[in-house]
Coordinates of C-alpha atoms in Angstrom, one line a residue:
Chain C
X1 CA 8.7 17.1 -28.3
X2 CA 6.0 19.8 -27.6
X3 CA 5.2 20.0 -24.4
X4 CA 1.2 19.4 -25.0
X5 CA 2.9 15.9 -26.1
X6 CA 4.8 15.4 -23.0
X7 CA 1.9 15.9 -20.9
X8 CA -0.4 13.6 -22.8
X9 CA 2.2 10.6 -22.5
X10 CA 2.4 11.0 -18.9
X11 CA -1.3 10.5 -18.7
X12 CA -1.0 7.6 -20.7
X13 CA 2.0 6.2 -19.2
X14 CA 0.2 6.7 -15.4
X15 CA -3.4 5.2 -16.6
X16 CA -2.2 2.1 -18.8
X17 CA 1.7 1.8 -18.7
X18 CA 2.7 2.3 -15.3
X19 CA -1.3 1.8 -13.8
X20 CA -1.1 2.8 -10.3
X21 CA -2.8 -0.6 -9.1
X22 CA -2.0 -2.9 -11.5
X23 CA 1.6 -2.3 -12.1
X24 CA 2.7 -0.3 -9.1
X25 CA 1.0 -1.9 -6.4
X26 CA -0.5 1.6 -4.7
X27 CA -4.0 1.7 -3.1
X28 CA -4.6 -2.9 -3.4
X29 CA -6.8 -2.3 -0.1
X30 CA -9.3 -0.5 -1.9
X31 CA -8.9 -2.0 -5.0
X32 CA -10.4 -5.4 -3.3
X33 CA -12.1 -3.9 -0.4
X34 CA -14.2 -1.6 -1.9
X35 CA -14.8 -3.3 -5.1
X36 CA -17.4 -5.3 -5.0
X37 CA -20.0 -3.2 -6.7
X38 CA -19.6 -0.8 -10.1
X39 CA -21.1 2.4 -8.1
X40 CA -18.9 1.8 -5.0
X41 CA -16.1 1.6 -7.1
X42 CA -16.9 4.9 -8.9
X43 CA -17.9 6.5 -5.6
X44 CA -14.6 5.6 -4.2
X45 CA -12.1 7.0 -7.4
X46 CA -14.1 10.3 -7.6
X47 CA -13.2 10.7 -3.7
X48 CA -9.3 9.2 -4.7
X49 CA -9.2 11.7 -7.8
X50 CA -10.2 14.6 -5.9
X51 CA -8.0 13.8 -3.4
X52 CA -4.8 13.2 -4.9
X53 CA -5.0 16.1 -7.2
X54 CA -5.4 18.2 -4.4
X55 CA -2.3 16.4 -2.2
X56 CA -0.3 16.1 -4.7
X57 CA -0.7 19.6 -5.9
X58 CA -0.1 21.4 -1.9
X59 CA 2.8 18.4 -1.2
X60 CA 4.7 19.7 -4.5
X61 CA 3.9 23.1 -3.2
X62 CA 4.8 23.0 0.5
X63 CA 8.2 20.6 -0.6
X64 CA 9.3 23.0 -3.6
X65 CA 8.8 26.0 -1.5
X66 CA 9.0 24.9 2.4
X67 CA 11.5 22.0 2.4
X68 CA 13.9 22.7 -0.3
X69 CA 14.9 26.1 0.9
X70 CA 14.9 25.3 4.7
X71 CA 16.8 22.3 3.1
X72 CA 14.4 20.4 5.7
X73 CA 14.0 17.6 2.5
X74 CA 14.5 14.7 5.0
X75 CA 11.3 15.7 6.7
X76 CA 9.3 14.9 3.4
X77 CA 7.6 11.5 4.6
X78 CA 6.1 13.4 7.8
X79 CA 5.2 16.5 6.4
X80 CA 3.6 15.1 3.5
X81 CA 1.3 12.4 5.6
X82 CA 0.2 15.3 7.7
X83 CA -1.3 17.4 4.7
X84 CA -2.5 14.6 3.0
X85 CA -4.1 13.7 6.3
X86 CA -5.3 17.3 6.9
X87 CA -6.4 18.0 3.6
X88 CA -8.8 14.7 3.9
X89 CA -10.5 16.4 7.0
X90 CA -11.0 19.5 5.6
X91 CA -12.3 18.4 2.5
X92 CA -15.5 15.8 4.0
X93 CA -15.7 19.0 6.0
X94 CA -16.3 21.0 3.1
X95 CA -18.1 18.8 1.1
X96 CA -20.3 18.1 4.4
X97 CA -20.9 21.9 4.1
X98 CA -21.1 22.8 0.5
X99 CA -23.2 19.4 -0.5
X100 CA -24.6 17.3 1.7
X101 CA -26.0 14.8 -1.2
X102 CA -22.4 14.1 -2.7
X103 CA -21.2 14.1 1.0
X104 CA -23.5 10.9 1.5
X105 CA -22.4 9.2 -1.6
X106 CA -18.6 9.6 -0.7
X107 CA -18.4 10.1 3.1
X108 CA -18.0 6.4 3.8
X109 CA -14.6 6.4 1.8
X110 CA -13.0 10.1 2.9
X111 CA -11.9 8.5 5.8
X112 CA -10.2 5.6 4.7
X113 CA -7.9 7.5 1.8
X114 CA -6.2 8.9 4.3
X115 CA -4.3 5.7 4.7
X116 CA -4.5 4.9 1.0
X117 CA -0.8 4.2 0.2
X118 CA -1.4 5.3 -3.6
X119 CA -2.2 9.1 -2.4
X120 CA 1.5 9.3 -1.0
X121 CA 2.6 7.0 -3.4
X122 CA 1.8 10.0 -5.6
X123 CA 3.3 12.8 -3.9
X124 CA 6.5 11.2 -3.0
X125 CA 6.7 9.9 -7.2
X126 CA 6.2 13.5 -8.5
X127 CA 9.1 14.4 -6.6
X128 CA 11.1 11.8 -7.1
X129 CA 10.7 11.9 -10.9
X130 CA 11.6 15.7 -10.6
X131 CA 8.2 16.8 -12.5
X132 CA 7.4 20.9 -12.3
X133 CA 4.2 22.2 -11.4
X134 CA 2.2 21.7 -14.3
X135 CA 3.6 17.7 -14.9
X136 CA 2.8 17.1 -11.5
X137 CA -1.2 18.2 -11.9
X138 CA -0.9 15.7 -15.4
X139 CA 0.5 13.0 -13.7
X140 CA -1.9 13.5 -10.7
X141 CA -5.2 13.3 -13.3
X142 CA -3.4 10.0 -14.7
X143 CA -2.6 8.2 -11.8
X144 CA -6.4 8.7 -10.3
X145 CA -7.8 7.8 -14.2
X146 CA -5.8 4.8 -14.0
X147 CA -6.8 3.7 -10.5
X148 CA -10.2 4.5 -11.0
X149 CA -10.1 2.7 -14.2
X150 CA -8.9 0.0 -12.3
X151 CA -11.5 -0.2 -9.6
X152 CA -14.2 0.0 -12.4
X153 CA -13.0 -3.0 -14.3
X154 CA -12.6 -4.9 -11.2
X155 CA -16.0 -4.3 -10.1
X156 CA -17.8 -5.3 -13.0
X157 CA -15.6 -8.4 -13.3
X158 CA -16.6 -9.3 -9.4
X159 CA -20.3 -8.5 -9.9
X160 CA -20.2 -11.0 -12.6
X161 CA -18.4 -13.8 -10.2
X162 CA -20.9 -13.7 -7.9
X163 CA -22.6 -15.6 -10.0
X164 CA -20.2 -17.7 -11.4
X165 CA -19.6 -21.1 -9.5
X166 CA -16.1 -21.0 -7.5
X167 CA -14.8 -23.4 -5.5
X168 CA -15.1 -23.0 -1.8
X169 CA -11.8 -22.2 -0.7
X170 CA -10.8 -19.7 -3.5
X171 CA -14.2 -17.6 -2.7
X172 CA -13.8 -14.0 -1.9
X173 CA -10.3 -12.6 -1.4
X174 CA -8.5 -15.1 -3.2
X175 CA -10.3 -15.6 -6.9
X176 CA -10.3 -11.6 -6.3
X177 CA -6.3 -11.7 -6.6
X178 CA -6.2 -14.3 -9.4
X179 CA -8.6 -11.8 -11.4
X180 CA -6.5 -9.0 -10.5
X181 CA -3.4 -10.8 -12.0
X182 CA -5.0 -11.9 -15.1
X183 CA -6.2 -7.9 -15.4
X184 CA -2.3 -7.3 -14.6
X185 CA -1.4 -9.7 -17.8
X186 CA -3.8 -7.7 -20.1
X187 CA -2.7 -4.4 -18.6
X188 CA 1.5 -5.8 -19.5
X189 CA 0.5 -5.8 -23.2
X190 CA 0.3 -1.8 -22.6
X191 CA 3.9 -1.9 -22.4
X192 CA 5.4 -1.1 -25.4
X193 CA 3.2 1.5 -25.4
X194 CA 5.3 4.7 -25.0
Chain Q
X1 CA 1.9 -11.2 30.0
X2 CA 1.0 -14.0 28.2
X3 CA 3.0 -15.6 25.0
X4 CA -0.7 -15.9 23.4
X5 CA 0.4 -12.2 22.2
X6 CA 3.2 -13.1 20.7
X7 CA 1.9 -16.3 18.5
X8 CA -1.5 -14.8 17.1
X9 CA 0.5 -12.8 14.8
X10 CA 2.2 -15.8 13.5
X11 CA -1.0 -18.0 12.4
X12 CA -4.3 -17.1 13.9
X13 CA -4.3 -13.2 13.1
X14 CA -1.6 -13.5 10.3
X15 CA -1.8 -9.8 9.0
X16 CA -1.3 -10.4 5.5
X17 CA -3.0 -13.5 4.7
X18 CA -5.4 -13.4 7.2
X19 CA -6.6 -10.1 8.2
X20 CA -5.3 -8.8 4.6
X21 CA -3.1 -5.6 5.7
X22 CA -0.5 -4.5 4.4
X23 CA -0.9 -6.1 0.8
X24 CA 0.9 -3.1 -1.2
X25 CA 4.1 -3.7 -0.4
X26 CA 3.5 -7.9 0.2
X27 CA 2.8 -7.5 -3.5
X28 CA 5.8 -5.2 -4.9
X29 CA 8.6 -6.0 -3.2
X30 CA 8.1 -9.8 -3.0
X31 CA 10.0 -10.6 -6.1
X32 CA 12.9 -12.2 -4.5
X33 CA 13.5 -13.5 -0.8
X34 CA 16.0 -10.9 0.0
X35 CA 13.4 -8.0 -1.1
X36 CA 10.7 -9.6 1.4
X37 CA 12.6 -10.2 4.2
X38 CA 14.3 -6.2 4.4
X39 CA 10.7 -5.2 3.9
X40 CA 9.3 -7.2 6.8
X41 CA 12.6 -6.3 9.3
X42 CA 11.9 -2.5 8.3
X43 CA 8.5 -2.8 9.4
X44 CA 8.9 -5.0 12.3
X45 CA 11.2 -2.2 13.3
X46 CA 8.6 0.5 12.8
X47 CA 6.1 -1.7 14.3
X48 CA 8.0 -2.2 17.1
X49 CA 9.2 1.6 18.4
X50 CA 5.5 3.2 17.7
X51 CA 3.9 0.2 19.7
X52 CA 6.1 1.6 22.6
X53 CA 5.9 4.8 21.9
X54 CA 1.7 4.5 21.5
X55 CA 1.7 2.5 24.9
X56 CA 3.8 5.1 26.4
X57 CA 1.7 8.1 25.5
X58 CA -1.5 6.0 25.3
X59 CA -3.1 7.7 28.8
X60 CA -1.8 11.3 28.0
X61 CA -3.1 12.3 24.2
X62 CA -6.5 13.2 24.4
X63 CA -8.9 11.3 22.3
X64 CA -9.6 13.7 19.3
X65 CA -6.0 13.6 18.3
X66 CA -4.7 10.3 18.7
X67 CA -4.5 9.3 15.0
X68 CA -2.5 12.2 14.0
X69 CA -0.2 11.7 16.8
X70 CA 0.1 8.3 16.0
X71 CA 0.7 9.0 12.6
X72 CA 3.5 11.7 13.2
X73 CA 5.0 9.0 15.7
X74 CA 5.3 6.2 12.9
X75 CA 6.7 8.8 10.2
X76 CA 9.7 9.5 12.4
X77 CA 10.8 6.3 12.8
X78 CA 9.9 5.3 9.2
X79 CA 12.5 8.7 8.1
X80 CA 14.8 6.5 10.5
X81 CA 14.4 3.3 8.6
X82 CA 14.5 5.5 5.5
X83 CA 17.6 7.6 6.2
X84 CA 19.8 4.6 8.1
X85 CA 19.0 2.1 5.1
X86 CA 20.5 4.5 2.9
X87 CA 23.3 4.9 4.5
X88 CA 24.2 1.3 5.2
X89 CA 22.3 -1.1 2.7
X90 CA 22.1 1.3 -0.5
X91 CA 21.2 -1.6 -2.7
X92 CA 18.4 -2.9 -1.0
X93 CA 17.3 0.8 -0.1
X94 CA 17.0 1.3 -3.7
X95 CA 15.1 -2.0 -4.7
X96 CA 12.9 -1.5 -2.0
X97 CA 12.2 2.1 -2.9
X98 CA 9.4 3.9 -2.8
X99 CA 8.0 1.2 -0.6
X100 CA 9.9 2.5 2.0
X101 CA 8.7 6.0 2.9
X102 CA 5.2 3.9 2.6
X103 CA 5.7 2.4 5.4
X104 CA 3.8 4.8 7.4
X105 CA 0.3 4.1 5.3
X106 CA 1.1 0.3 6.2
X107 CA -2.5 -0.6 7.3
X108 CA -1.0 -2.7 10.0
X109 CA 0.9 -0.3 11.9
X110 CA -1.5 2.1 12.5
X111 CA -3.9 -1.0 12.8
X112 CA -1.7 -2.2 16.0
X113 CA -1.2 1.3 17.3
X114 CA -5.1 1.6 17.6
X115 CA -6.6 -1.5 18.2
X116 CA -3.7 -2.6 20.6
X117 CA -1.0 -0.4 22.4
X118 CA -3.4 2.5 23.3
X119 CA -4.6 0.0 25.3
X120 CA -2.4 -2.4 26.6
X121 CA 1.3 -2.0 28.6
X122 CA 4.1 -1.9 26.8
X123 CA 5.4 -5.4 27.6
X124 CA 2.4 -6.8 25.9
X125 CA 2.3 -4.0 23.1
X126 CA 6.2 -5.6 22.6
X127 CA 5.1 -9.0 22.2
X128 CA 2.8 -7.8 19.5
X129 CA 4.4 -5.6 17.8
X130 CA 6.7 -8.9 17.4
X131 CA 4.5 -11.3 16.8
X132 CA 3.0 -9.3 14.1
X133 CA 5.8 -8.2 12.8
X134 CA 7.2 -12.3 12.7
X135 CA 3.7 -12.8 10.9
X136 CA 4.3 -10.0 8.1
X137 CA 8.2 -11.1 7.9
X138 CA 6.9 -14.5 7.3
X139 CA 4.2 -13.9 4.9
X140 CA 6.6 -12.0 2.6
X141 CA 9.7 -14.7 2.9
X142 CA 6.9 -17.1 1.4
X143 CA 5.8 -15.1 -1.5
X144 CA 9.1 -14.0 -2.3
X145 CA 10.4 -17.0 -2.4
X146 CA 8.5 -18.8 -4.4
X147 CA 8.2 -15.9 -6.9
X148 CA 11.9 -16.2 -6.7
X149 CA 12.5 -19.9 -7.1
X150 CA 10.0 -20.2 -10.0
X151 CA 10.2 -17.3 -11.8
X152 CA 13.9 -16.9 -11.6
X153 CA 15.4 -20.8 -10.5
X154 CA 17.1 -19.1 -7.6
X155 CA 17.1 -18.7 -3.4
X156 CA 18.8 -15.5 -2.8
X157 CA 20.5 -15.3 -5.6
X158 CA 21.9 -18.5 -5.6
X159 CA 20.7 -21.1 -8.2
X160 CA 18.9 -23.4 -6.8
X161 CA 16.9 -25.5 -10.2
X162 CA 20.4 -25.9 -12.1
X163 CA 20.8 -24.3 -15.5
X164 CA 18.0 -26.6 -17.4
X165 CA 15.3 -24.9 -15.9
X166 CA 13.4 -22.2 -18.0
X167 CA 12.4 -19.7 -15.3
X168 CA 8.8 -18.9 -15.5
X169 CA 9.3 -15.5 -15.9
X170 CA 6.1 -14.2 -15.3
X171 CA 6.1 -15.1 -11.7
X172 CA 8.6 -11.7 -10.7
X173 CA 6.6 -9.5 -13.0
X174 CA 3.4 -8.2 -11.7
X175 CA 0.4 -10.7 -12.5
X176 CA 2.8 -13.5 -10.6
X177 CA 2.7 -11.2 -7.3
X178 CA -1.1 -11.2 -7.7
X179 CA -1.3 -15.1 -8.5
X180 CA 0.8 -16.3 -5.9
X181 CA -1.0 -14.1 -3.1
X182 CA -4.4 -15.2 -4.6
X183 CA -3.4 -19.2 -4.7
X184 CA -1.4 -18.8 -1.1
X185 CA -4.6 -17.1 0.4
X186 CA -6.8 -20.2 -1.0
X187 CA -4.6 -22.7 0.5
X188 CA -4.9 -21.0 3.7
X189 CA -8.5 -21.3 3.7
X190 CA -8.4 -24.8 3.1
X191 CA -6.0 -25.8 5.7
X192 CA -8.1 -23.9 8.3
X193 CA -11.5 -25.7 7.0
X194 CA -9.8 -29.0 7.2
X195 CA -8.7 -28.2 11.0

């Protein structure tokens, strides 16, 4: 297959097949913390998509041409949480700089992707499926469409629940994780996809 | 010292369903019983050596840099979780998977390391890395079992609903990871309004 092909299917395979949140389980804390409103949820997957590009793109870098020829590859895990956790800092300083109006919009939720599993998730997936340079950057755009994609949908469907009339005990967390599985079902008919 | 440290992992503070940390990898491992309860040892085990360790340096790192050092300290002993499950438990290190490494972005670690040892000795910071850690092992065992014993008829590995049942597949996909938390979550909820 041309390789333009190969680099759309892993775009579709990371935003519908294999959807970062739905059918890998990377970055649930945000996915119900920070979903409870559409514009949040955009907010916080330009901040993840910005992000992970970035990590992903430096971890491929530092691993391919740091750790594999030190052969220091059992180091991966620590080096890689320390540049994702850098690379956080440095960009809400940069942003803090460079525009203080988008800094406001996404400040709240720079912080928090530090911890956001699906960043390293990511990094440690693009190495693990052996994918060069220009795969990686693909697969990157995918995984944060996907989760992004993900959030959105979420949020509309919570907005729309706060009306609805739920019984007390399932209110909050829980009808949130029953939505999320139905989304999950609906997201399983992708699979015959590629 | 007091046991009270130990136990609030367990029920009151549960950190899964009642603080709701750590849900990535309650949700993708959990498919069967055995999965869940290698996931909650590891991180027990994690839990355990970086609440020492924070207690231990707690005094000495200055305030600016504490969550990178705490960070760095949980990655090392994740790589040790990593490297000695490989070596000894290969199938379970590859089921778990990429879960593993994750361990370090577990909410709950760095959540304990922060909140609790920097402040507290190291024999209380023990009994709450365990405690917590009991919690987290517990919360999983549940999900993955029932996931396991309907969606599959079996308790680790071993039949347990006979050969008429028709396992319920959907229950070890995805959506039954999601389900099960959602529905376990609500029942919590109740039982605590009832009390």
């Amino acid at each position: 297959m041309s390789q333009a092909g190969e680099l759309i299917l892993i775009i579709i395979g990371a935003v519908f097949v294999n959807n970062f949140v739905l059918s890998r389980f990377l970055g649930i804390c945000p996915f119900v913390g920070v979903s409870k409103k559409v514009e949040s949820a955009i907010g916080m997957g330009m901040a993840v998509t910005f992000v992970m590009l970035l990590a992903s793109t430096a971890s491929w870098l530092i691993y391919e041409f740091i750790l594999l020829p030190l052969s220091l590859t059992y180091l991966r895990t620590i080096v890689f949480i320390l540049v994702i956790a850098s690379l956080v800092q440095f960009v809400e300083m940069v942003i803090q700089k460079a525009s203080p109006s988008l800094y406001k919009s996404l400040g709240v939720y720079l912080p928090l992707i530090t911890t956001n599993c699906a960043v390293l998730g990511l990094a440690i997936l693009n190495i693990d499926e052996g994918y060069n340079l220009i795969q990686t950057v693909f697969h990157s755009i995918g995984a944060a469409l996907g989760f992004t994609l993900a959030m959105v949908l979420m949020a509309g469907i919570r907005e729309r629940l706060d009306r609805a009339d739920v019984p007390e005990s399932l209110k909050g967390a829980p009808i949130a994780f029953i939505v999320a599985g139905l989304l999950a079902i609906a997201f399983m008919g992708f699979a015959g996809l590629l | 010292m007091s046991l009270n440290e130990l136990t609030k992992g367990i029920f009151k503070e549960n950190p899964v369903l009642r603080l709701m940390l750590g849900l990535c990898p309650t949700l993708a491992v959990t498919s069967s019983l055995e999965n869940g309860i290698g996931m909650g040892l590891a991180t027990t085990f994690v839990l355990l050596c970086s609440n020492i360790m924070v207690s231990l340096v707690g005094g000495i790192v200055p305030k600016k840099v504490r969550i990178p050092v705490y960070i760095v300290i949980i990655a090392t002993f994740v790589t040790v979780v990593d490297l000695s499950m490989a070596a000894y438990l290969p199938p379970l290190h590859k089921s778990l998977g990429l879960f593993i490494p994750l361990i370090v972005v577990n909410c709950i670690i760095l959540g304990r390391a922060e909140a609790f040892a920097s402040k507290n000795n190291i024999g209380n910071s023990i009994l709450d890395a365990l405690g917590m850690g009991i919690g987290f092992t517990l919360a999983l065992s549940m999900l993955g079992s029932i996931r396991e014993i309907l969606g599959n008829g079996t308790i680790l590995g071993i039949s347990l609903l006979g050969s008429a049942y028709k396992p319920f597949l959907l229950f070890v996909l995805q959506p039954g990871a999601f389900l099960t938390l959602g529905l376990l979550m609500a029942i919590m909820n109740r039982l605590e309004k009832k009390s």
